[in-house]
């Protein structure tokens, strides 16, 4: 698994529920999915928030993945969203 550095900083914490697309569950091994989740959590801690869009490349599966967070800190703290609105989705770039 290879991480592609995000071009922007952000206030996204990837701390809600996680969803996986059909393409991810069909093509990416659970071990690689866990690596992406753990790596993203470490990035969030290291930078105190990151960009909403994180990009990875699966060398073994030869495909690009997008990990997209739905809400940033300001949105969560506004009270205008429910707990169920706070989620991140891991998808294949071809599913975008």
mmCIF file of C-alpha atoms in Angstrom:
data_model
loop_
_atom_site.group_PDB
_atom_site.id
_atom_site.type_symbol
_atom_site.label_atom_id
_atom_site.label_comp_id
_atom_site.label_asym_id
_atom_site.label_seq_id
_atom_site.Cartn_x
_atom_site.Cartn_y
_atom_site.Cartn_z
ATOM 1 C CA UNK A 1 0.000 0.000 0.000
ATOM 2 C CA UNK A 2 1.328 3.403 -0.943
ATOM 3 C CA UNK A 3 0.159 6.766 0.429
ATOM 4 C CA UNK A 4 -0.073 9.750 -1.889
ATOM 5 C CA UNK A 5 0.544 12.960 0.045
ATOM 6 C CA UNK A 6 -2.436 15.295 0.246
ATOM 7 C CA UNK A 7 -1.954 18.715 -1.310
ATOM 8 C CA UNK A 8 -3.862 20.551 1.418
ATOM 9 C CA UNK A 9 -4.156 20.566 5.183
ATOM 10 C CA UNK A 10 -7.554 20.244 6.776
ATOM 11 C CA UNK A 11 -9.720 19.924 9.839
ATOM 12 C CA UNK A 12 -11.010 16.440 9.172
ATOM 13 C CA UNK A 13 -10.477 13.767 11.801
ATOM 14 C CA UNK A 14 -11.960 10.602 10.228
ATOM 15 C CA UNK A 15 -13.529 9.853 13.623
ATOM 16 C CA UNK A 16 -17.032 8.802 12.602
ATOM 17 C CA UNK A 17 -18.246 5.509 11.191
ATOM 18 C CA UNK A 18 -16.368 3.890 8.313
ATOM 19 C CA UNK A 19 -17.984 2.582 5.152
ATOM 20 C CA UNK A 20 -16.413 0.488 2.418
ATOM 21 C CA UNK A 21 -17.605 0.468 -1.166
ATOM 22 C CA UNK A 22 -18.485 -2.755 -2.948
ATOM 23 C CA UNK A 23 -15.347 -2.417 -5.055
ATOM 24 C CA UNK A 24 -13.152 -2.155 -1.973
ATOM 25 C CA UNK A 25 -14.723 -5.149 -0.223
ATOM 26 C CA UNK A 26 -14.465 -7.198 -3.436
ATOM 27 C CA UNK A 27 -10.910 -6.279 -4.418
ATOM 28 C CA UNK A 28 -8.877 -5.103 -1.433
ATOM 29 C CA UNK A 29 -7.724 -7.565 1.256
ATOM 30 C CA UNK A 30 -8.835 -6.852 4.824
ATOM 31 C CA UNK A 31 -5.200 -6.429 5.860
ATOM 32 C CA UNK A 32 -4.741 -3.543 3.403
ATOM 33 C CA UNK A 33 -8.024 -1.946 4.496
ATOM 34 C CA UNK A 34 -6.856 -2.080 8.120
ATOM 35 C CA UNK A 35 -3.516 -0.527 7.110
ATOM 36 C CA UNK A 36 -5.335 2.398 5.481
ATOM 37 C CA UNK A 37 -7.532 2.967 8.536
ATOM 38 C CA UNK A 38 -4.601 2.788 10.963
ATOM 39 C CA UNK A 39 -2.348 4.966 8.814
ATOM 40 C CA UNK A 40 -5.068 7.604 8.465
ATOM 41 C CA UNK A 41 -5.646 7.661 12.235
ATOM 42 C CA UNK A 42 -1.904 8.201 12.772
ATOM 43 C CA UNK A 43 -1.858 11.052 10.249
ATOM 44 C CA UNK A 44 -4.782 12.734 12.012
ATOM 45 C CA UNK A 45 -2.978 12.554 15.372
ATOM 46 C CA UNK A 46 0.324 13.695 13.913
ATOM 47 C CA UNK A 47 -1.144 16.729 12.106
ATOM 48 C CA UNK A 48 -4.145 17.439 14.358
ATOM 49 C CA UNK A 49 -6.498 17.042 11.403
ATOM 50 C CA UNK A 50 -5.984 16.347 7.701
ATOM 51 C CA UNK A 51 -7.636 16.998 4.329
ATOM 52 C CA UNK A 52 -11.006 15.359 3.691
ATOM 53 C CA UNK A 53 -9.586 13.388 0.754
ATOM 54 C CA UNK A 54 -6.781 10.905 1.330
ATOM 55 C CA UNK A 55 -5.396 8.934 -1.601
ATOM 56 C CA UNK A 56 -3.769 5.517 -1.503
ATOM 57 C CA UNK A 57 -2.440 3.143 -4.145
ATOM 58 C CA UNK A 58 -2.693 -0.613 -3.781
ATOM 59 C CA UNK A 59 0.424 -2.020 -5.390
ATOM 60 C CA UNK A 60 -0.849 -5.603 -5.177
ATOM 61 C CA UNK A 61 -4.240 -4.782 -6.710
ATOM 62 C CA UNK A 62 -2.891 -2.053 -9.038
ATOM 63 C CA UNK A 63 -5.576 0.478 -8.170
ATOM 64 C CA UNK A 64 -6.006 3.883 -6.563
ATOM 65 C CA UNK A 65 -8.277 4.333 -3.537
ATOM 66 C CA UNK A 66 -9.918 7.429 -2.083
ATOM 67 C CA UNK A 67 -10.689 7.726 1.625
ATOM 68 C CA UNK A 68 -13.204 10.564 1.988
ATOM 69 C CA UNK A 69 -14.366 12.103 5.270
ATOM 70 C CA UNK A 70 -17.821 13.689 5.279
ATOM 71 C CA UNK A 71 -17.653 16.297 8.076
ATOM 72 C CA UNK A 72 -14.939 18.593 9.392
ATOM 73 C CA UNK A 73 -14.634 19.907 12.945
ATOM 74 C CA UNK A 74 -16.601 23.093 12.270
ATOM 75 C CA UNK A 75 -19.480 21.158 10.726
ATOM 76 C CA UNK A 76 -19.631 18.705 13.636
ATOM 77 C CA UNK A 77 -19.509 21.456 16.255
ATOM 78 C CA UNK A 78 -22.214 23.502 14.488
ATOM 79 C CA UNK A 79 -24.894 21.092 15.688
ATOM 80 C CA UNK A 80 -26.419 21.100 12.222
ATOM 81 C CA UNK A 81 -25.581 17.466 11.567
ATOM 82 C CA UNK A 82 -26.526 14.221 13.272
ATOM 83 C CA UNK A 83 -24.084 11.605 14.528
ATOM 84 C CA UNK A 84 -24.974 9.438 11.525
ATOM 85 C CA UNK A 85 -23.727 12.208 9.195
ATOM 86 C CA UNK A 86 -20.196 11.812 10.567
ATOM 87 C CA UNK A 87 -18.656 9.071 8.439
ATOM 88 C CA UNK A 88 -15.795 8.343 6.073
ATOM 89 C CA UNK A 89 -15.960 6.163 2.975
ATOM 90 C CA UNK A 90 -13.177 4.142 1.374
ATOM 91 C CA UNK A 91 -13.770 3.682 -2.360
ATOM 92 C CA UNK A 92 -11.864 2.685 -5.463
ATOM 93 C CA UNK A 93 -11.066 5.731 -7.588
ATOM 94 C CA UNK A 94 -12.932 4.044 -10.452
ATOM 95 C CA UNK A 95 -16.111 4.169 -8.331
ATOM 96 C CA UNK A 96 -15.909 7.930 -7.812
#
